[in-house]
């Protein structure tokens, strides 16, 4: 529900891999994200993704972390969204 809501207003998703660490089937990726949403609203943040793949190389686990809450409207929207989807 939350993912569908978040992606429905996205016009363009941008990801730039800054660092990647892999050990066996697990890893961490540091990504600069620059997304564009309807209404010419842009969000540029750093994200960390933890992941694990299975024996077939398919994604088994993925979790995203933002090391800080974005300021302004993006920060407000994430706070309000968190209040509704706990």
Coordinates of N, CA and C in Angstrom, one line a residue:
X1 N 0.8 -1.2 0.0 CA 0.0 0.0 0.0 C 0.9 1.3 0.0
X2 N 1.8 1.3 0.9 CA 2.7 2.5 1.0 C 3.6 2.7 -0.2
X3 N 4.1 1.6 -0.7 CA 5.0 1.6 -1.9 C 4.2 2.0 -3.1
X4 N 3.0 1.5 -3.3 CA 2.2 1.9 -4.4 C 1.8 3.4 -4.4
X5 N 1.5 3.9 -3.2 CA 1.2 5.3 -3.0 C 2.4 6.1 -3.3
X6 N 3.6 5.8 -2.9 CA 4.8 6.5 -3.1 C 5.2 6.6 -4.5
X7 N 5.1 5.5 -5.2 CA 5.5 5.4 -6.6 C 4.5 6.0 -7.6
X8 N 3.2 6.1 -7.2 CA 2.2 6.6 -8.1 C 2.4 8.1 -8.5
X9 N 3.1 8.9 -7.7 CA 3.3 10.3 -8.1 C 4.7 10.5 -8.6
X10 N 5.5 9.4 -8.7 CA 6.9 9.6 -9.3 C 6.9 9.6 -10.8
X11 N 7.6 10.6 -11.3 CA 7.7 10.8 -12.7 C 9.0 10.2 -13.2
X12 N 10.1 10.3 -12.5 CA 11.4 9.8 -12.9 C 12.2 9.4 -11.6
X13 N 12.7 8.2 -11.6 CA 13.6 7.7 -10.5 C 15.0 7.8 -11.0
X14 N 15.9 8.3 -10.1 CA 17.3 8.4 -10.5 C 18.1 7.8 -9.3
X15 N 19.1 6.9 -9.7 CA 19.9 6.3 -8.8 C 21.4 6.3 -9.3
X16 N 22.3 6.7 -8.4 CA 23.7 6.7 -8.8 C 24.5 6.0 -7.7
X17 N 25.0 4.8 -8.0 CA 25.7 4.0 -7.0 C 27.0 4.7 -6.7
X18 N 27.2 5.0 -5.4 CA 28.4 5.6 -4.9 C 29.4 4.5 -4.4
X19 N 29.0 3.6 -3.7 CA 29.8 2.5 -3.2 C 29.0 1.2 -3.1
X20 N 29.7 0.1 -3.3 CA 29.0 -1.2 -3.2 C 30.0 -2.2 -2.5
X21 N 29.5 -2.9 -1.5 CA 30.3 -3.9 -0.8 C 29.5 -5.2 -0.8
X22 N 30.1 -6.3 -1.3 CA 29.5 -7.6 -1.4 C 30.4 -8.6 -0.7
X23 N 29.8 -9.5 0.1 CA 30.5 -10.6 0.7 C 29.6 -11.8 0.6
X24 N 29.9 -12.8 -0.3 CA 29.1 -13.9 -0.5 C 27.8 -13.6 -1.1
X25 N 26.7 -13.9 -0.4 CA 25.3 -13.6 -1.0 C 24.7 -12.3 -0.4
X26 N 25.5 -11.6 0.4 CA 25.0 -10.4 1.1 C 25.8 -9.2 0.7
X27 N 25.2 -8.0 0.8 CA 25.9 -6.8 0.5 C 25.2 -5.5 0.9
X28 N 25.9 -4.4 0.7 CA 25.4 -3.1 1.0 C 25.7 -2.2 -0.2
X29 N 24.8 -1.3 -0.5 CA 25.0 -0.4 -1.6 C 24.7 1.0 -1.1
X30 N 25.6 2.0 -1.3 CA 25.4 3.4 -0.9 C 25.0 4.1 -2.2
X31 N 23.8 4.7 -2.2 CA 23.2 5.2 -3.5 C 22.8 6.7 -3.3
X32 N 23.1 7.5 -4.3 CA 22.6 8.9 -4.3 C 21.3 8.8 -5.1
X33 N 20.2 9.2 -4.5 CA 19.0 9.1 -5.3 C 18.5 10.5 -5.7
X34 N 18.0 10.7 -6.9 CA 17.5 12.0 -7.3 C 16.2 11.7 -8.1
X35 N 15.1 11.7 -7.3 CA 13.8 11.4 -7.9 C 13.0 12.7 -8.3
X36 N 12.2 12.6 -9.3 CA 11.3 13.7 -9.7 C 9.9 13.2 -9.6
X37 N 9.0 14.1 -8.9 CA 7.6 13.7 -8.7 C 6.7 14.7 -9.5
X38 N 5.5 14.4 -9.6 CA 4.5 15.3 -10.2 C 4.6 16.6 -9.6
X39 N 4.4 17.7 -10.4 CA 4.4 19.0 -9.9 C 5.8 19.6 -9.8
X40 N 6.8 18.9 -10.6 CA 8.2 19.4 -10.6 C 8.8 19.4 -9.3
X41 N 8.5 18.4 -8.4 CA 9.0 18.3 -7.1 C 10.2 17.3 -7.1
X42 N 11.4 17.7 -6.7 CA 12.5 16.9 -6.7 C 13.1 16.5 -5.3
X43 N 13.6 15.3 -5.2 CA 14.2 14.9 -3.9 C 15.5 14.3 -4.2
X44 N 16.6 14.8 -3.6 CA 17.9 14.3 -3.7 C 18.4 13.9 -2.3
X45 N 18.5 12.6 -2.1 CA 19.0 12.1 -0.8 C 20.0 10.9 -1.0
X46 N 20.7 10.6 0.1 CA 21.6 9.5 0.1 C 20.8 8.3 0.8
X47 N 20.9 7.1 0.2 CA 20.3 6.0 0.8 C 21.3 4.8 0.9
X48 N 21.0 4.0 1.9 CA 21.8 2.7 2.1 C 20.9 1.6 1.9
X49 N 21.3 0.6 1.1 CA 20.4 -0.6 0.8 C 21.2 -1.8 1.3
X50 N 20.6 -2.6 2.2 CA 21.1 -3.9 2.6 C 20.4 -4.9 1.7
X51 N 21.1 -5.9 1.2 CA 20.5 -6.9 0.4 C 21.1 -8.3 0.6
X52 N 20.3 -9.3 0.2 CA 20.7 -10.7 0.2 C 20.1 -11.4 -1.0
X53 N 20.9 -12.2 -1.7 CA 20.3 -12.9 -2.9 C 20.3 -14.4 -2.5
X54 N 19.4 -15.2 -3.2 CA 19.4 -16.6 -3.0 C 20.3 -17.3 -3.9
X55 N 20.3 -18.7 -3.9 CA 21.2 -19.5 -4.8 C 21.0 -19.2 -6.3
X56 N 19.8 -18.8 -6.7 CA 19.5 -18.5 -8.1 C 19.9 -17.1 -8.5
X57 N 20.4 -16.3 -7.5 CA 20.8 -14.9 -7.8 C 19.6 -13.9 -7.7
X58 N 18.5 -14.4 -7.2 CA 17.3 -13.6 -7.1 C 17.3 -12.9 -5.7
X59 N 16.8 -11.7 -5.7 CA 16.7 -10.9 -4.5 C 15.9 -11.6 -3.4
X60 N 16.5 -11.9 -2.2 CA 15.8 -12.6 -1.2 C 15.4 -11.5 -0.1
X61 N 16.2 -10.5 0.1 CA 16.0 -9.5 1.2 C 16.5 -8.2 0.7
X62 N 15.7 -7.1 0.9 CA 16.1 -5.7 0.6 C 15.5 -4.8 1.6
X63 N 16.4 -4.0 2.2 CA 15.9 -2.9 3.2 C 16.7 -1.7 2.9
X64 N 16.0 -0.5 2.9 CA 16.6 0.8 2.7 C 16.7 1.6 3.9
X65 N 17.7 2.3 4.1 CA 17.9 3.2 5.2 C 18.3 4.6 4.7
X66 N 17.7 5.6 5.2 CA 18.1 7.0 4.9 C 18.9 7.5 6.1
X67 N 20.1 7.9 6.0 CA 20.9 8.3 7.2 C 20.4 9.5 7.9
X68 N 19.5 10.3 7.3 CA 19.0 11.5 7.9 C 17.6 11.7 7.3
X69 N 16.7 12.4 8.0 CA 15.4 12.8 7.5 C 15.6 14.0 6.6
X70 N 15.1 14.0 5.4 CA 15.3 15.1 4.5 C 14.5 16.3 5.1
X71 N 15.0 17.5 4.9 CA 14.4 18.7 5.4 C 13.3 19.2 4.6
X72 N 12.6 20.2 5.0 CA 11.5 20.8 4.3 C 10.3 19.9 4.0
X73 N 9.7 20.0 2.9 CA 8.5 19.3 2.5 C 8.8 17.7 2.5
X74 N 9.9 17.3 1.9 CA 10.2 15.8 1.9 C 10.2 15.2 3.3
X75 N 10.8 15.9 4.2 CA 10.9 15.5 5.6 C 9.5 15.4 6.3
X76 N 8.7 16.4 6.0 CA 7.3 16.5 6.5 C 6.5 15.3 6.0
X77 N 6.6 15.1 4.7 CA 5.8 14.0 4.0 C 6.2 12.7 4.6
X78 N 7.5 12.4 4.8 CA 7.9 11.1 5.4 C 7.4 11.0 6.8
X79 N 7.4 12.0 7.6 CA 6.9 12.0 8.9 C 5.4 11.7 8.9
X80 N 4.6 12.4 8.1 CA 3.2 12.1 8.0 C 2.9 10.7 7.5
X81 N 3.6 10.3 6.5 CA 3.4 8.9 6.0 C 3.7 7.9 7.0
X82 N 4.7 8.1 7.8 CA 5.0 7.2 8.9 C 4.0 7.1 10.0
X83 N 3.3 8.2 10.2 CA 2.2 8.2 11.2 C 1.0 7.3 10.7
X84 N 0.8 7.3 9.4 CA -0.4 6.5 8.9 C -0.1 5.0 8.6
X85 N 1.2 4.7 8.3 CA 1.6 3.3 7.9 C 2.5 2.7 8.9
X86 N 2.1 2.6 10.2 CA 2.9 1.9 11.2 C 2.5 0.5 11.4

